[in-house]
PDB file of C-alpha atoms in Angstrom:
ATOM      1  CA  MET A 127      96.125 112.830 101.056  1.00 84.00           C
ATOM      2  CA  LEU A 128      98.825 111.381  99.286  1.00 90.00           C
ATOM      3  CA  ILE A 129     100.975 111.318 101.845  1.00 90.00           C
ATOM      4  CA  THR A 130      98.913 108.981 103.552  1.00 91.00           C
ATOM      5  CA  ASP A 131      98.449 106.477 100.877  1.00 92.00           C
ATOM      6  CA  TYR A 132     101.633 106.303 100.136  1.00 90.00           C
ATOM      7  CA  LEU A 133     103.071 105.861 103.532  1.00 90.00           C
ATOM      8  CA  THR A 134     100.218 103.102 104.184  1.00 90.00           C
ATOM      9  CA  THR A 135     101.133 101.645 101.591  1.00 89.00           C
ATOM     10  CA  LYS A 136     104.938 101.314 101.853  1.00 89.00           C
ATOM     11  CA  TRP A 137     104.176 100.906 105.944  1.00 88.00           C
ATOM     12  CA  ARG A 138     100.814  98.841 106.368  1.00 86.00           C
ATOM     13  CA  ASP A 139     102.286  95.303 106.655  1.00 83.00           C
ATOM     14  CA  ASP A 140     105.720  96.370 108.879  1.00 84.00           C
ATOM     15  CA  GLY A 141     105.459  96.483 112.369  1.00 84.00           C
ATOM     16  CA  LYS A 142     108.136  98.140 113.802  1.00 87.00           C
ATOM     17  CA  MET A 143     106.995 101.335 110.999  1.00 87.00           C
ATOM     18  CA  ARG A 144     103.137 101.404 111.143  1.00 86.00           C
ATOM     19  CA  ASP A 145     103.739 103.401 114.845  1.00 88.00           C
ATOM     20  CA  TYR A 146     105.036 105.431 113.038  1.00 86.00           C
ATOM     21  CA  LEU A 147     101.464 106.123 110.819  1.00 87.00           C
ATOM     22  CA  ARG A 148     100.253 109.512 112.412  1.00 89.00           C
ATOM     23  CA  PRO A 149     100.191 113.346 111.626  1.00 89.00           C
ATOM     24  CA  LYS A 150     103.371 114.344 113.426  1.00 88.00           C
ATOM     25  CA  THR A 151     105.880 111.506 111.580  1.00 86.00           C
ATOM     26  CA  LEU A 152     104.084 112.701 108.229  1.00 84.00           C
ATOM     27  CA  PHE A 153     103.700 115.881 107.820  1.00 87.00           C
ATOM     28  CA  GLY A 154     106.752 116.693 110.291  1.00 87.00           C
ATOM     29  CA  PRO A 155     108.345 119.647 108.897  1.00 87.00           C
ATOM     30  CA  GLU A 156     111.453 117.423 109.008  1.00 87.00           C
ATOM     31  CA  ASN A 157     109.836 114.961 106.875  1.00 86.00           C
ATOM     32  CA  CYS A 158     106.902 115.807 105.164  1.00 88.00           C
ATOM     33  CA  THR A 159     108.805 117.763 102.074  1.00 90.00           C
ATOM     34  CA  GLU A 160     110.582 114.318 101.442  1.00 92.00           C
ATOM     35  CA  TYR A 161     107.372 111.868 101.665  1.00 90.00           C
ATOM     36  CA  PHE A 162     105.548 114.741  99.375  1.00 92.00           C
ATOM     37  CA  ASP A 163     108.421 113.421  96.541  1.00 93.00           C
ATOM     38  CA  LYS A 164     107.984 110.068  97.005  1.00 92.00           C
ATOM     39  CA  ALA A 165     104.925 110.328  97.395  1.00 92.00           C
ATOM     40  CA  CYS A 166     104.218 112.214  93.519  1.00 94.00           C
ATOM     41  CA  LYS A 167     106.370 108.713  92.044  1.00 92.00           C
ATOM     42  CA  TRP A 168     105.233 106.194  93.673  1.00 90.00           C
ATOM     43  CA  ASP A 169     101.782 108.095  91.956  1.00 91.00           C
ATOM     44  CA  LYS A 170     103.464 108.781  88.633  1.00 91.00           C
ATOM     45  CA  ALA A 171     104.085 105.037  88.552  1.00 87.00           C
ATOM     46  CA  GLY A 172     100.620 103.887  88.797  1.00 88.00           C
ATOM     47  CA  ARG A 173     100.948 102.984  93.058  1.00 89.00           C
ATOM     48  CA  PRO A 174     102.161  99.690  93.315  1.00 88.00           C
ATOM     49  CA  ALA A 175     101.958  97.483  95.873  1.00 85.00           C
ATOM     50  CA  CYS A 176     104.453  97.023  98.773  1.00 86.00           C
ATOM     51  CA  VAL A 177     105.545  93.404  99.371  1.00 80.00           C
ATOM     52  CA  ASN A 178     107.761  92.605 101.883  1.00 76.00           C
ATOM     53  CA  GLY A 179     109.915  95.932 101.805  1.00 78.00           C
ATOM     54  CA  ARG A 180     109.840  96.103  98.224  1.00 82.00           C
ATOM     55  CA  TRP A 181     108.216  97.994  95.305  1.00 86.00           C
ATOM     56  CA  LEU A 182     106.139  95.623  92.872  1.00 82.00           C
ATOM     57  CA  LYS A 183     106.828  97.086  90.095  1.00 81.00           C
ATOM     58  CA  ALA A 184     104.895  96.685  86.429  1.00 74.00           C
ATOM     59  CA  GLY A 185     102.873  93.656  85.979  1.00 70.00           C
ATOM     60  CA  GLU A 186     104.861  91.701  88.499  1.00 73.00           C
ATOM     61  CA  THR A 187     102.542  89.574  91.175  1.00 73.00           C
ATOM     62  CA  ALA A 188     103.438  89.641  94.922  1.00 75.00           C
ATOM     63  CA  ILE A 189     103.753  85.323  95.698  1.00 81.00           C
ATOM     64  CA  THR A 190     103.259  83.708  98.993  1.00 82.00           C
ATOM     65  CA  ILE A 191     106.084  81.400  98.892  1.00 86.00           C
ATOM     66  CA  ASP A 192     105.215  77.736 100.708  1.00 90.00           C
ATOM     67  CA  THR A 193     108.031  76.919 102.825  1.00 91.00           C
ATOM     68  CA  VAL A 194     106.833  73.202 103.756  1.00 94.00           C
ATOM     69  CA  GLU A 195     104.963  72.612 100.906  1.00 94.00           C
ATOM     70  CA  ARG A 196     108.429  73.062  99.260  1.00 93.00           C
ATOM     71  CA  ASP A 197     110.735  71.068 101.008  1.00 93.00           C
ATOM     72  CA  ALA A 198     108.283  68.130 100.950  1.00 92.00           C
ATOM     73  CA  THR A 199     107.898  68.375  97.283  1.00 93.00           C
ATOM     74  CA  PHE A 200     111.938  68.271  97.153  1.00 93.00           C
ATOM     75  CA  ARG A 201     111.791  64.725  99.019  1.00 90.00           C
ATOM     76  CA  LEU A 202     110.043  63.272  96.817  1.00 90.00           C
ATOM     77  CA  LEU A 203     110.893  65.413  93.958  1.00 87.00           C
ATOM     78  CA  PHE A 204     113.075  61.959  92.732  1.00 80.00           C
ATOM     79  CA  SER A 205     110.763  59.357  94.294  1.00 81.00           C
ATOM     80  CA  THR A 206     109.313  57.048  92.286  1.00 79.00           C
ATOM     81  CA  GLY A 207     105.813  57.239  90.613  1.00 84.00           C
ATOM     82  CA  TRP A 208     105.203  60.352  92.218  1.00 88.00           C
ATOM     83  CA  THR A 209     103.293  63.062  89.718  1.00 92.00           C
ATOM     84  CA  PRO A 210     102.952  66.774  90.786  1.00 93.00           C
ATOM     85  CA  THR A 211     100.147  68.358  92.564  1.00 93.00           C
ATOM     86  CA  ASN A 212      99.564  71.472  91.102  1.00 94.00           C
ATOM     87  CA  ARG A 213     100.781  73.276  87.917  1.00 94.00           C
ATOM     88  CA  ILE A 214     104.208  74.882  90.403  1.00 94.00           C
ATOM     89  CA  GLN A 215     105.473  71.308  91.463  1.00 94.00           C
ATOM     90  CA  GLU A 216     104.762  71.232  87.607  1.00 95.00           C
ATOM     91  CA  LEU A 217     107.083  73.586  86.640  1.00 95.00           C
ATOM     92  CA  ALA A 218     109.116  73.342  89.802  1.00 95.00           C
ATOM     93  CA  GLN A 219     109.654  69.748  88.021  1.00 94.00           C
ATOM     94  CA  GLN A 220     111.042  70.701  84.825  1.00 94.00           C
ATOM     95  CA  LEU A 221     113.347  73.186  85.491  1.00 95.00           C
ATOM     96  CA  ALA A 222     115.601  71.043  88.708  1.00 94.00           C
ATOM     97  CA  ARG A 223     115.721  68.474  85.864  1.00 92.00           C
ATOM     98  CA  LYS A 224     117.119  70.987  83.376  1.00 95.00           C
ATOM     99  CA  ALA A 225     119.316  72.429  86.122  1.00 94.00           C
ATOM    100  CA  GLY A 226     120.790  68.646  86.875  1.00 93.00           C
ATOM    101  CA  ILE A 227     119.543  68.534  90.857  1.00 92.00           C
ATOM    102  CA  GLY A 228     119.735  64.690  90.537  1.00 88.00           C
ATOM    103  CA  ARG A 229     123.079  64.731  90.209  1.00 92.00           C
ATOM    104  CA  MET A 230     123.711  67.358  92.807  1.00 91.00           C
ATOM    105  CA  SER A 231     124.312  66.437  96.362  1.00 91.00           C
ATOM    106  CA  GLU A 232     121.884  67.635  98.436  1.00 89.00           C
ATOM    107  CA  VAL A 233     123.270  70.531 100.401  1.00 91.00           C
ATOM    108  CA  PRO A 234     123.847  72.543  96.888  1.00 93.00           C
ATOM    109  CA  ALA A 235     120.332  71.146  95.985  1.00 94.00           C
ATOM    110  CA  LEU A 236     118.214  72.636  98.274  1.00 93.00           C
ATOM    111  CA  ALA A 237     119.626  75.619  97.105  1.00 94.00           C
ATOM    112  CA  ALA A 238     119.225  75.498  94.065  1.00 95.00           C
ATOM    113  CA  TRP A 239     115.429  73.834  94.196  1.00 96.00           C
ATOM    114  CA  ARG A 240     114.860  77.543  96.939  1.00 95.00           C
ATOM    115  CA  GLY A 241     116.040  79.550  94.504  1.00 95.00           C
ATOM    116  CA  ILE A 242     113.207  76.250  91.378  1.00 96.00           C
ATOM    117  CA  TRP A 243     110.816  76.626  93.855  1.00 95.00           C
ATOM    118  CA  LYS A 244     110.374  80.490  94.034  1.00 92.00           C
ATOM    119  CA  GLN A 245     111.084  81.017  90.230  1.00 93.00           C
ATOM    120  CA  ALA A 246     108.199  78.093  89.094  1.00 94.00           C
ATOM    121  CA  ALA A 247     105.919  80.098  91.960  1.00 92.00           C
ATOM    122  CA  GLU A 248     106.355  83.044  89.524  1.00 87.00           C
ATOM    123  CA  GLN A 249     105.812  81.782  86.539  1.00 89.00           C
ATOM    124  CA  ALA A 250     102.882  79.940  87.981  1.00 89.00           C
ATOM    125  CA  ALA A 251     101.594  83.364  89.045  1.00 84.00           C
ATOM    126  CA  LYS A 252     102.155  84.914  85.765  1.00 82.00           C
ATOM    127  CA  GLU A 253     100.250  82.244  83.080  1.00 84.00           C
ATOM    128  CA  GLN A 254      96.759  82.339  86.606  1.00 78.00           C
ATOM    129  CA  ASN A 255      97.593  85.967  86.155  1.00 70.00           C
ATOM    130  CA  THR A 256      97.281  85.604  81.729  1.00 70.00           C
ATOM    131  CA  ASP A 257      94.591  83.694  82.621  1.00 63.00           C
ATOM    132  CA  GLN A 258      92.020  85.841  84.180  1.00 57.00           C
TER     133      GLN A 258
END
């Protein structure tokens, strides 16, 4: 049961690997020992979630980046009279000002903005989890 829990968690959202969730693959003699060892480590680690092929660390929150909102906010960021409408936008605006995005040309600014938006989304998710 531990092996199936582990590999279902790992492969459930992976279209290519999901096809291998079958007894022959999971319990075949060539794979079973390796999967069992990995499943035991996963279990001891508290059964973390797997998001986009990566195991989350303890206390880490999975986030989904809304690229449409991110890109729209970038275009509005330095517009006169624009105010943030949610916590991610507030945090991203603060981080962008600290990073000096307004003094950069568009291509490097957009590259920096993507990282800033991710950082703001992670911070907002952590804040939301501590409030609950």
